[in-house]
Coordinates of N, CA, C and O in Angstrom, one line a residue:
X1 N 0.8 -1.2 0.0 CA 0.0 0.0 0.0 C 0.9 1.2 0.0 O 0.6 2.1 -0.8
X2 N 1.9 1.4 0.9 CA 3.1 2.1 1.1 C 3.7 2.9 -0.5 O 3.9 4.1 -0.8
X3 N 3.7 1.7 -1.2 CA 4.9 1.6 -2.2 C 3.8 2.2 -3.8 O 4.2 2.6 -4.9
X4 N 2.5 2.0 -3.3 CA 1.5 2.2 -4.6 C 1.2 3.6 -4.1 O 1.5 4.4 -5.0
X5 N 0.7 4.3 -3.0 CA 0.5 5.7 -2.6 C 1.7 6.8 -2.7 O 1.5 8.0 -2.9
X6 N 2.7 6.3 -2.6 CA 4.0 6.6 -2.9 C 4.3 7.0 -4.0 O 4.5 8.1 -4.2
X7 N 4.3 5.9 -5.2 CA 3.8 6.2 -6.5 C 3.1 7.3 -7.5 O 3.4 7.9 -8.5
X8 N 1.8 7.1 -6.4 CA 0.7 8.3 -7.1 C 1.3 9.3 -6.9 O 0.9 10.3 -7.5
X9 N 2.4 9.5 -5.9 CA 2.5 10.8 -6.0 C 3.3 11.6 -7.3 O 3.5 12.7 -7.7
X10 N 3.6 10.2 -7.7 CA 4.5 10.7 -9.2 C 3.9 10.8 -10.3 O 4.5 11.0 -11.3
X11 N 2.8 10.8 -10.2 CA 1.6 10.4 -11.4 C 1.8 11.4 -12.7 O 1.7 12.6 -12.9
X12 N 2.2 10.3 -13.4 CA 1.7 11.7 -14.8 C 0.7 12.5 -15.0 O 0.7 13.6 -15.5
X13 N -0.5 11.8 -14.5 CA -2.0 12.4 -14.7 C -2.8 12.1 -14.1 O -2.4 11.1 -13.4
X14 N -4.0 12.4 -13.9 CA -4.5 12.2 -12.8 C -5.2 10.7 -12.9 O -5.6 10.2 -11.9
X15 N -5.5 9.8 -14.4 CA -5.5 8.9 -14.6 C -4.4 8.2 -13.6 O -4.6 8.2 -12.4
X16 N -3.7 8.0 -13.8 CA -2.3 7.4 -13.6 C -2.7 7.5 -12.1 O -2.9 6.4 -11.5
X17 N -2.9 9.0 -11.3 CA -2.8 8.6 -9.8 C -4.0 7.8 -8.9 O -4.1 7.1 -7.9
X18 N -4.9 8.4 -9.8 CA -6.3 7.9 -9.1 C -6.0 5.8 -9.6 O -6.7 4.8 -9.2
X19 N -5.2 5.9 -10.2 CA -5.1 4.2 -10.7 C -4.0 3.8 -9.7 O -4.6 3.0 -8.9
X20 N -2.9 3.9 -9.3 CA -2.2 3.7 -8.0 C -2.7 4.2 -6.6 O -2.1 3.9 -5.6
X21 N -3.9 5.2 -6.7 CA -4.2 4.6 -5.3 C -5.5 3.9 -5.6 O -6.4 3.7 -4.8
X22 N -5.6 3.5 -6.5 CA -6.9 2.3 -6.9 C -6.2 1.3 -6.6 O -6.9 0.5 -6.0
X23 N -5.3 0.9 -6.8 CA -4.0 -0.5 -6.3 C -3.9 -0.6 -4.6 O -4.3 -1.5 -3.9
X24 N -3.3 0.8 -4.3 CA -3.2 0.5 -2.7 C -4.6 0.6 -2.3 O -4.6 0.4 -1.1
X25 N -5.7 0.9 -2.7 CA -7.5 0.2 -2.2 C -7.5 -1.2 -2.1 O -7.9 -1.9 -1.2
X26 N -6.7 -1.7 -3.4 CA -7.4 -3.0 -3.4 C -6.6 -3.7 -2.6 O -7.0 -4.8 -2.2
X27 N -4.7 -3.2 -2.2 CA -4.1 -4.2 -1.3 C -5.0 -4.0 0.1 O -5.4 -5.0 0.7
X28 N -5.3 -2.6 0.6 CA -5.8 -2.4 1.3 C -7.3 -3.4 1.7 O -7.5 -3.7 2.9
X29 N -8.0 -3.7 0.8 CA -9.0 -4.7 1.2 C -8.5 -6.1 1.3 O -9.2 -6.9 1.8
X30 N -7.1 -6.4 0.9 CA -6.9 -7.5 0.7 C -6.4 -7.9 2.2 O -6.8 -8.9 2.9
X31 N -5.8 -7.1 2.5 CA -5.2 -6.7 3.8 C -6.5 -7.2 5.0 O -6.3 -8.0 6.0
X32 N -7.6 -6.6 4.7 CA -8.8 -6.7 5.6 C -9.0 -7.9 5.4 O -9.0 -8.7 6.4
X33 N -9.4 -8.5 4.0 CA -9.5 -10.0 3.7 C -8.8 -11.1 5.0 O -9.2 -12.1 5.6
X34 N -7.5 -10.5 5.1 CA -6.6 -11.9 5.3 C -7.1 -11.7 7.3 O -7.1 -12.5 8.3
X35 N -7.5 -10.5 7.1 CA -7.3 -10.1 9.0 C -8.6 -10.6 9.2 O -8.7 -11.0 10.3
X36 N -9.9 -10.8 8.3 CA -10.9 -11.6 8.6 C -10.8 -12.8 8.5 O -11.7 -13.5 8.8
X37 N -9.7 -13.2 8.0 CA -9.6 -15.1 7.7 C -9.1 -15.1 8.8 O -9.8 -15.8 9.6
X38 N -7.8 -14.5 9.4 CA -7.2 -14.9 11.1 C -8.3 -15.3 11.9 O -8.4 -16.3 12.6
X39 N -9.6 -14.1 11.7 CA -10.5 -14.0 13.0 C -11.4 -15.2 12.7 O -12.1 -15.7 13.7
X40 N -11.6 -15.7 11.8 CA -12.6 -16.6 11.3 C -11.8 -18.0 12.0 O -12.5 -18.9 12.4
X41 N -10.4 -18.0 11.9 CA -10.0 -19.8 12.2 C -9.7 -19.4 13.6 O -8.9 -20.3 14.0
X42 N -9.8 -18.5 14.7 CA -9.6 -18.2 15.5 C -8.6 -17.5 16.1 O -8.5 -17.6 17.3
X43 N -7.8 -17.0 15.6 CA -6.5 -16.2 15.7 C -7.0 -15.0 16.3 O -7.9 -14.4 15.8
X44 N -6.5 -14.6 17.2 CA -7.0 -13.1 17.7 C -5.9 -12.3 17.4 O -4.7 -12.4 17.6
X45 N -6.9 -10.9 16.4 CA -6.9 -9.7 15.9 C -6.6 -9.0 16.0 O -7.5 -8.5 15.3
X46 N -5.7 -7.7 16.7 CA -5.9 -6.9 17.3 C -7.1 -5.7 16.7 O -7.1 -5.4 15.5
X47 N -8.2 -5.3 17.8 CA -9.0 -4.4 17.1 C -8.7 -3.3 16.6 O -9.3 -2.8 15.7
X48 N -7.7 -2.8 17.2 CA -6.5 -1.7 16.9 C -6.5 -1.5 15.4 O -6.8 -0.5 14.7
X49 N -6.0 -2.9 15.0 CA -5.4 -3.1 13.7 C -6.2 -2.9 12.7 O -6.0 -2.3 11.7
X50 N -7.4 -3.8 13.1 CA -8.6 -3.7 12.0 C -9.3 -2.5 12.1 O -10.5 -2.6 11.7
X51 N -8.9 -1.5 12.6 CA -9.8 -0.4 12.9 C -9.1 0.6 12.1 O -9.6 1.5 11.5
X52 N -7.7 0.2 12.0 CA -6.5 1.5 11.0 C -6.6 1.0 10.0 O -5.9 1.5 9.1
X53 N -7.3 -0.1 9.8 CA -7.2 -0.7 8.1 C -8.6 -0.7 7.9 O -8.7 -1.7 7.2
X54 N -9.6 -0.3 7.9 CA -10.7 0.3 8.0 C -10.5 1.5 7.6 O -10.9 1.8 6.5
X55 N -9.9 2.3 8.4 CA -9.8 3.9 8.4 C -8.8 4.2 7.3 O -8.5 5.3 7.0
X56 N -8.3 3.3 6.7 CA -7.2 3.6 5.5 C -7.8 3.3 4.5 O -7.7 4.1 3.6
X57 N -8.6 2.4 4.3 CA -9.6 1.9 3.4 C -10.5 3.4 2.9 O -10.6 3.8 1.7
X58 N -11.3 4.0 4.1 CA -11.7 5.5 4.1 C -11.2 6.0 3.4 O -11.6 6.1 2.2
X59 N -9.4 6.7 3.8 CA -9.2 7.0 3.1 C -8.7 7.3 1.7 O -8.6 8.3 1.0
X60 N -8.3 6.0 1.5 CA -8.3 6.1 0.2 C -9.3 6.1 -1.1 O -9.0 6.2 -2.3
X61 N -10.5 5.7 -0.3 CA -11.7 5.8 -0.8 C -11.7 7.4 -1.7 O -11.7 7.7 -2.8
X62 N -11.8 8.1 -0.1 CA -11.7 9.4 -0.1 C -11.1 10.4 -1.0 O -11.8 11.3 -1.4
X63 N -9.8 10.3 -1.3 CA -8.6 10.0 -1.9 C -9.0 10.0 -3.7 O -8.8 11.0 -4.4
X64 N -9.5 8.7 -3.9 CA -9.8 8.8 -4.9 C -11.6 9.4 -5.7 O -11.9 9.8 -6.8
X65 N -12.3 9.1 -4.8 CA -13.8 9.6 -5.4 C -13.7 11.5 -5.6 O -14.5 12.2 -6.2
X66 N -12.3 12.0 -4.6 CA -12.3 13.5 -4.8 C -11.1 14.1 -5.5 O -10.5 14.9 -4.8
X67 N -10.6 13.8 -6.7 CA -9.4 13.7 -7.5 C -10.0 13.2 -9.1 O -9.3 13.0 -10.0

């Protein structure tokens, strides 16, 4: 997510940026994906964790629907 937000900032156009943080969205869900499979085979989560990956999710929502 780091490394794709990072990127956008280099964007040639605004195609280009809203499409690298359209990448770090989808690692970002993927991310959520795996932290609900932990919680699902019983692994405990921290809520912490899934609460800033939530809120990053936001943002970059954010991010891209206003660009």
């Amino acid at each position: 997510m780091g490394a794709n937000t990072r990127e956008a900032q280099r964007g040639v156009s605004t195609k280009d940026f809203k499409n690298k943080f359209g990448i770090a969205l989808k690692e970002a869900d993927e991310t959520m994906f795996w932290l609900e499979i932990l919680e699902a085979t019983g692994r405990e989560v921290p809520i912490d964790m899934k609460n800033k990956c939530e809120e990053l999710i936001r943002i970059l929502v954010s991010i891209i629907k206003n660009s």
